[in-house]
Structures are given as structure tokens and as C-alpha cells.
Amino acid sequence: LKVKLIGEANDYVGKGMHGGEIVVVPDADAGFVAADSSIVGNACLYGATGGDFHANGRAGERFCVRNSGAYAVAEGTGDHCCEYMTGGVVVVLGTVGRNVGAGMTGGIGYFYDKDGGFKERVNPEIVKMQRVTTGAGQDQLKHIIERHFEKTGSE
């Protein structure tokens, strides 16, 4: 199943997702910069176990909470991103709120740290933070970002 929503979505988009693809992009005449605006609400991909998600814009709070297998890309998130995550891969191409990775025991999160403030937003109790240094990590991240661009037209 592939779903492409042109517009905006509310809370719980992709809750319990187990496969397929969800792409959310703003209408061409939306009148706002997608990367700076919320396009999906809170708790997107809550409990997802698989699938591919792309948001051409920001997500609300608790993005990918309890994610255990989905691949997800958003252009920024609110507080508590990747909370209790046990698997999957999350890429955030913009700023995040506080408490990133609280209770996260698995999976990978890639975060673009343009302003250098990411470290202060991470919950350090369990999560290990490091730069992408391996070829495999670089290849994975590049592939996910290229796919996001193809699916969303993101700038």
C-alpha cells in the first residue's frame, strides 16, 4: 500500500504501520516553506514495525515513539523524538525539541545539527551519540535522503 497525501495531516499518521509507504507533502500553493512548517501532527508512527515514511515538513511531538522497524524522515520534530524506540531508522533534517531518544534501546537516529545545539536536546541516560563515521552509515544516510528527495521534492 502506498499513500501520498498532498496537504497536511493531524496526529497519529502511520500509527502501528507495518509496511507500505506514506508520503506527506504540502499543496504546491500552500504559501509556506515546507521545511519550516508542521505538516504532520503528534505521535506519528507510534508503534510502527515497518514501512517507509516521508514528511516534506516538520512533525509534531513524539515522532516515532516505540518505532521498532519503520524508516522515517521528517524535516524537524517537536519534543520526545524517538522515545522508547527499539528499531528502525529515523532521519531528521531540521531542528528537534528536547528529550530526544529517552528510553531508546535500539534503532538508529540521524539528526542534522545545523545550529550545534543537538547535544543539549538528547536524553543521555541510554543513548550514545556519535557522528556518522563509517562508510556503511554514510551510504545508508545518503540513500535515505536521496529517496526522501525523490518522494517529496524536498529542498
PDB file of C-alpha atoms in Angstrom:
ATOM      1  CA  LEU A   1       0.000   0.000   0.000  1.00  0.00           C
ATOM      2  CA  LYS A   2       1.305   3.424  -0.964  1.00  0.00           C
ATOM      3  CA  VAL A   3      -0.345   6.609   0.250  1.00  0.00           C
ATOM      4  CA  LYS A   4       0.631  10.091  -0.896  1.00  0.00           C
ATOM      5  CA  LEU A   5      -1.186  12.880   0.892  1.00  0.00           C
ATOM      6  CA  ILE A   6      -0.991  16.325  -0.685  1.00  0.00           C
ATOM      7  CA  GLY A   7      -1.923  18.664   2.129  1.00  0.00           C
ATOM      8  CA  GLU A   8      -1.476  18.396   5.869  1.00  0.00           C
ATOM      9  CA  ALA A   9      -2.165  15.601   8.342  1.00  0.00           C
ATOM     10  CA  ASN A  10      -3.103  15.542  12.006  1.00  0.00           C
ATOM     11  CA  ASP A  11      -1.912  13.306  14.867  1.00  0.00           C
ATOM     12  CA  TYR A  12      -1.058   9.577  14.693  1.00  0.00           C
ATOM     13  CA  VAL A  13      -0.235   9.351  10.979  1.00  0.00           C
ATOM     14  CA  GLY A  14       1.183   5.872  10.447  1.00  0.00           C
ATOM     15  CA  LYS A  15       0.319   4.618  13.937  1.00  0.00           C
ATOM     16  CA  GLY A  16       1.108   0.903  14.025  1.00  0.00           C
ATOM     17  CA  MET A  17       2.385   0.970  10.438  1.00  0.00           C
ATOM     18  CA  HIS A  18       3.657  -2.454   9.418  1.00  0.00           C
ATOM     19  CA  GLY A  19       4.718  -1.913   5.810  1.00  0.00           C
ATOM     20  CA  GLY A  20       3.991   0.126   2.751  1.00  0.00           C
ATOM     21  CA  GLU A  21       4.737   3.770   2.246  1.00  0.00           C
ATOM     22  CA  ILE A  22       3.306   7.075   3.435  1.00  0.00           C
ATOM     23  CA  VAL A  23       4.398  10.366   1.876  1.00  0.00           C
ATOM     24  CA  VAL A  24       3.022  13.714   3.063  1.00  0.00           C
ATOM     25  CA  VAL A  25       3.735  16.851   1.045  1.00  0.00           C
ATOM     26  CA  PRO A  26       2.163  20.319   1.128  1.00  0.00           C
ATOM     27  CA  ASP A  27      -0.007  21.566  -1.690  1.00  0.00           C
ATOM     28  CA  ALA A  28       2.034  23.471  -4.288  1.00  0.00           C
ATOM     29  CA  ASP A  29       0.021  26.613  -3.468  1.00  0.00           C
ATOM     30  CA  ALA A  30       0.353  26.246   0.317  1.00  0.00           C
ATOM     31  CA  GLY A  31       2.138  29.567   0.710  1.00  0.00           C
ATOM     32  CA  PHE A  32       4.670  28.432   3.315  1.00  0.00           C
ATOM     33  CA  VAL A  33       8.166  26.962   3.388  1.00  0.00           C
ATOM     34  CA  ALA A  34       7.644  23.239   3.955  1.00  0.00           C
ATOM     35  CA  ALA A  35      10.839  22.638   5.944  1.00  0.00           C
ATOM     36  CA  ASP A  36       9.869  25.386   8.404  1.00  0.00           C
ATOM     37  CA  SER A  37       6.249  24.327   8.919  1.00  0.00           C
ATOM     38  CA  SER A  38       4.467  21.427  10.588  1.00  0.00           C
ATOM     39  CA  ILE A  39       2.984  19.110   8.000  1.00  0.00           C
ATOM     40  CA  VAL A  40       2.035  16.212  10.316  1.00  0.00           C
ATOM     41  CA  GLY A  41       0.894  16.227  13.937  1.00  0.00           C
ATOM     42  CA  ASN A  42       1.951  14.464  17.125  1.00  0.00           C
ATOM     43  CA  ALA A  43       2.785  10.788  17.692  1.00  0.00           C
ATOM     44  CA  CYS A  44       3.309   9.919  14.039  1.00  0.00           C
ATOM     45  CA  LEU A  45       4.485   6.336  13.541  1.00  0.00           C
ATOM     46  CA  TYR A  46       3.683   5.426  17.140  1.00  0.00           C
ATOM     47  CA  GLY A  47       4.472   1.729  17.469  1.00  0.00           C
ATOM     48  CA  ALA A  48       5.371   1.275  13.806  1.00  0.00           C
ATOM     49  CA  THR A  49       7.011  -2.047  12.977  1.00  0.00           C
ATOM     50  CA  GLY A  50       7.838  -1.466   9.311  1.00  0.00           C
ATOM     51  CA  GLY A  51       7.309   0.650   6.254  1.00  0.00           C
ATOM     52  CA  ASP A  52       8.658   3.865   4.822  1.00  0.00           C
ATOM     53  CA  PHE A  53       7.503   7.366   5.838  1.00  0.00           C
ATOM     54  CA  HIS A  54       8.441  10.744   4.356  1.00  0.00           C
ATOM     55  CA  ALA A  55       7.171  14.148   5.522  1.00  0.00           C
ATOM     56  CA  ASN A  56       8.071  17.207   3.471  1.00  0.00           C
ATOM     57  CA  GLY A  57       7.856  19.413   6.537  1.00  0.00           C
ATOM     58  CA  ARG A  58       8.094  19.191  10.304  1.00  0.00           C
ATOM     59  CA  ALA A  59       6.462  16.600  12.567  1.00  0.00           C
ATOM     60  CA  GLY A  60       4.947  17.353  15.954  1.00  0.00           C
ATOM     61  CA  GLU A  61       5.946  15.886  19.294  1.00  0.00           C
ATOM     62  CA  ARG A  62       6.713  12.205  19.944  1.00  0.00           C
ATOM     63  CA  PHE A  63       7.731  11.398  16.363  1.00  0.00           C
ATOM     64  CA  CYS A  64       8.497   7.655  16.045  1.00  0.00           C
ATOM     65  CA  VAL A  65       7.761   6.778  19.674  1.00  0.00           C
ATOM     66  CA  ARG A  66       8.016   2.997  20.088  1.00  0.00           C
ATOM     67  CA  ASN A  67       9.155   2.613  16.480  1.00  0.00           C
ATOM     68  CA  SER A  68      10.585  -0.862  16.058  1.00  0.00           C
ATOM     69  CA  GLY A  69      11.147  -1.169  12.329  1.00  0.00           C
ATOM     70  CA  ALA A  70       9.985   1.737  10.174  1.00  0.00           C
ATOM     71  CA  TYR A  71      12.207   4.026   8.154  1.00  0.00           C
ATOM     72  CA  ALA A  72      11.093   7.617   8.655  1.00  0.00           C
ATOM     73  CA  VAL A  73      12.177  11.060   7.505  1.00  0.00           C
ATOM     74  CA  ALA A  74      10.885  14.442   8.697  1.00  0.00           C
ATOM     75  CA  GLU A  75      12.332  17.916   8.298  1.00  0.00           C
ATOM     76  CA  GLY A  76      12.207  18.696  12.011  1.00  0.00           C
ATOM     77  CA  THR A  77      10.289  17.471  15.077  1.00  0.00           C
ATOM     78  CA  GLY A  78       8.961  18.590  18.420  1.00  0.00           C
ATOM     79  CA  ASP A  79       9.903  17.145  21.822  1.00  0.00           C
ATOM     80  CA  HIS A  80      10.498  13.447  22.618  1.00  0.00           C
ATOM     81  CA  CYS A  81      11.534  12.264  19.137  1.00  0.00           C
ATOM     82  CA  CYS A  82      12.464   8.535  19.088  1.00  0.00           C
ATOM     83  CA  GLU A  83      11.239   7.990  22.652  1.00  0.00           C
ATOM     84  CA  TYR A  84      11.259   4.272  23.586  1.00  0.00           C
ATOM     85  CA  MET A  85      12.359   3.354  20.059  1.00  0.00           C
ATOM     86  CA  THR A  86      13.613  -0.233  19.720  1.00  0.00           C
ATOM     87  CA  GLY A  87      14.398  -0.480  15.991  1.00  0.00           C
ATOM     88  CA  GLY A  88      14.104   1.171  12.630  1.00  0.00           C
ATOM     89  CA  VAL A  89      15.842   4.233  11.262  1.00  0.00           C
ATOM     90  CA  VAL A  90      14.829   7.862  11.727  1.00  0.00           C
ATOM     91  CA  VAL A  91      16.291  10.812   9.833  1.00  0.00           C
ATOM     92  CA  VAL A  92      15.520  14.365  10.956  1.00  0.00           C
ATOM     93  CA  LEU A  93      16.707  17.055   8.567  1.00  0.00           C
ATOM     94  CA  GLY A  94      15.958  20.017  10.828  1.00  0.00           C
ATOM     95  CA  THR A  95      15.780  21.008  14.465  1.00  0.00           C
ATOM     96  CA  VAL A  96      14.275  18.858  17.204  1.00  0.00           C
ATOM     97  CA  GLY A  97      12.777  19.585  20.591  1.00  0.00           C
ATOM     98  CA  ARG A  98      14.047  18.322  23.924  1.00  0.00           C
ATOM     99  CA  ASN A  99      14.352  14.776  25.304  1.00  0.00           C
ATOM    100  CA  VAL A 100      15.404  13.054  22.072  1.00  0.00           C
ATOM    101  CA  GLY A 101      15.886   9.310  22.479  1.00  0.00           C
ATOM    102  CA  ALA A 102      14.547   8.964  26.027  1.00  0.00           C
ATOM    103  CA  GLY A 103      14.304   5.238  26.739  1.00  0.00           C
ATOM    104  CA  MET A 104      15.570   4.379  23.246  1.00  0.00           C
ATOM    105  CA  THR A 105      17.099   0.893  23.284  1.00  0.00           C
ATOM    106  CA  GLY A 106      17.541   0.194  19.572  1.00  0.00           C
ATOM    107  CA  GLY A 107      17.408   1.569  16.089  1.00  0.00           C
ATOM    108  CA  ILE A 108      19.321   4.438  14.581  1.00  0.00           C
ATOM    109  CA  GLY A 109      18.577   8.146  14.502  1.00  0.00           C
ATOM    110  CA  TYR A 110      20.359  10.520  12.159  1.00  0.00           C
ATOM    111  CA  PHE A 111      19.956  14.200  13.059  1.00  0.00           C
ATOM    112  CA  TYR A 112      21.157  17.225  11.119  1.00  0.00           C
ATOM    113  CA  ASP A 113      22.725  19.557  13.678  1.00  0.00           C
ATOM    114  CA  LYS A 114      22.922  22.821  11.752  1.00  0.00           C
ATOM    115  CA  ASP A 115      22.982  25.107  14.813  1.00  0.00           C
ATOM    116  CA  GLY A 116      25.190  22.904  17.020  1.00  0.00           C
ATOM    117  CA  GLY A 117      22.531  22.586  19.737  1.00  0.00           C
ATOM    118  CA  PHE A 118      21.557  18.949  19.265  1.00  0.00           C
ATOM    119  CA  LYS A 119      23.684  17.563  22.097  1.00  0.00           C
ATOM    120  CA  GLU A 120      21.694  19.533  24.684  1.00  0.00           C
ATOM    121  CA  ARG A 121      18.415  18.114  23.325  1.00  0.00           C
ATOM    122  CA  VAL A 122      19.374  14.445  23.679  1.00  0.00           C
ATOM    123  CA  ASN A 123      18.409  12.435  26.755  1.00  0.00           C
ATOM    124  CA  PRO A 124      21.786  10.856  27.655  1.00  0.00           C
ATOM    125  CA  GLU A 125      20.518   8.111  30.013  1.00  0.00           C
ATOM    126  CA  ILE A 126      20.716   5.297  27.443  1.00  0.00           C
ATOM    127  CA  VAL A 127      21.508   6.825  24.063  1.00  0.00           C
ATOM    128  CA  LYS A 128      25.013   7.030  22.646  1.00  0.00           C
ATOM    129  CA  MET A 129      25.616   9.982  20.349  1.00  0.00           C
ATOM    130  CA  GLN A 130      28.287   9.972  17.648  1.00  0.00           C
ATOM    131  CA  ARG A 131      28.986  11.385  14.213  1.00  0.00           C
ATOM    132  CA  VAL A 132      28.496   9.247  11.104  1.00  0.00           C
ATOM    133  CA  THR A 133      31.973   7.865  10.551  1.00  0.00           C
ATOM    134  CA  THR A 134      31.567   4.523   8.784  1.00  0.00           C
ATOM    135  CA  GLY A 135      31.101   4.004   5.082  1.00  0.00           C
ATOM    136  CA  ALA A 136      28.025   1.868   5.751  1.00  0.00           C
ATOM    137  CA  GLY A 137      26.438   4.614   7.840  1.00  0.00           C
ATOM    138  CA  GLN A 138      27.237   7.256   5.245  1.00  0.00           C
ATOM    139  CA  ASP A 139      25.790   5.091   2.462  1.00  0.00           C
ATOM    140  CA  GLN A 140      22.617   4.369   4.432  1.00  0.00           C
ATOM    141  CA  LEU A 141      22.056   8.029   5.254  1.00  0.00           C
ATOM    142  CA  LYS A 142      22.744   9.155   1.692  1.00  0.00           C
ATOM    143  CA  HIS A 143      20.328   6.567   0.297  1.00  0.00           C
ATOM    144  CA  ILE A 144      17.548   7.586   2.708  1.00  0.00           C
ATOM    145  CA  ILE A 145      17.972  11.311   1.971  1.00  0.00           C
ATOM    146  CA  GLU A 146      18.035  10.705  -1.797  1.00  0.00           C
ATOM    147  CA  ARG A 147      14.850   8.628  -1.514  1.00  0.00           C
ATOM    148  CA  HIS A 148      13.233  11.393   0.561  1.00  0.00           C
ATOM    149  CA  PHE A 149      14.059  13.925  -2.153  1.00  0.00           C
ATOM    150  CA  GLU A 150      12.655  11.623  -4.865  1.00  0.00           C
ATOM    151  CA  LYS A 151       9.430  11.024  -2.914  1.00  0.00           C
ATOM    152  CA  THR A 152       8.817  14.591  -1.684  1.00  0.00           C
ATOM    153  CA  GLY A 153      10.760  17.039  -3.850  1.00  0.00           C
ATOM    154  CA  SER A 154      12.129  18.477  -0.626  1.00  0.00           C
ATOM    155  CA  GLU A 155      14.624  21.267  -0.935  1.00  0.00           C
TER     156      GLU A 155
END
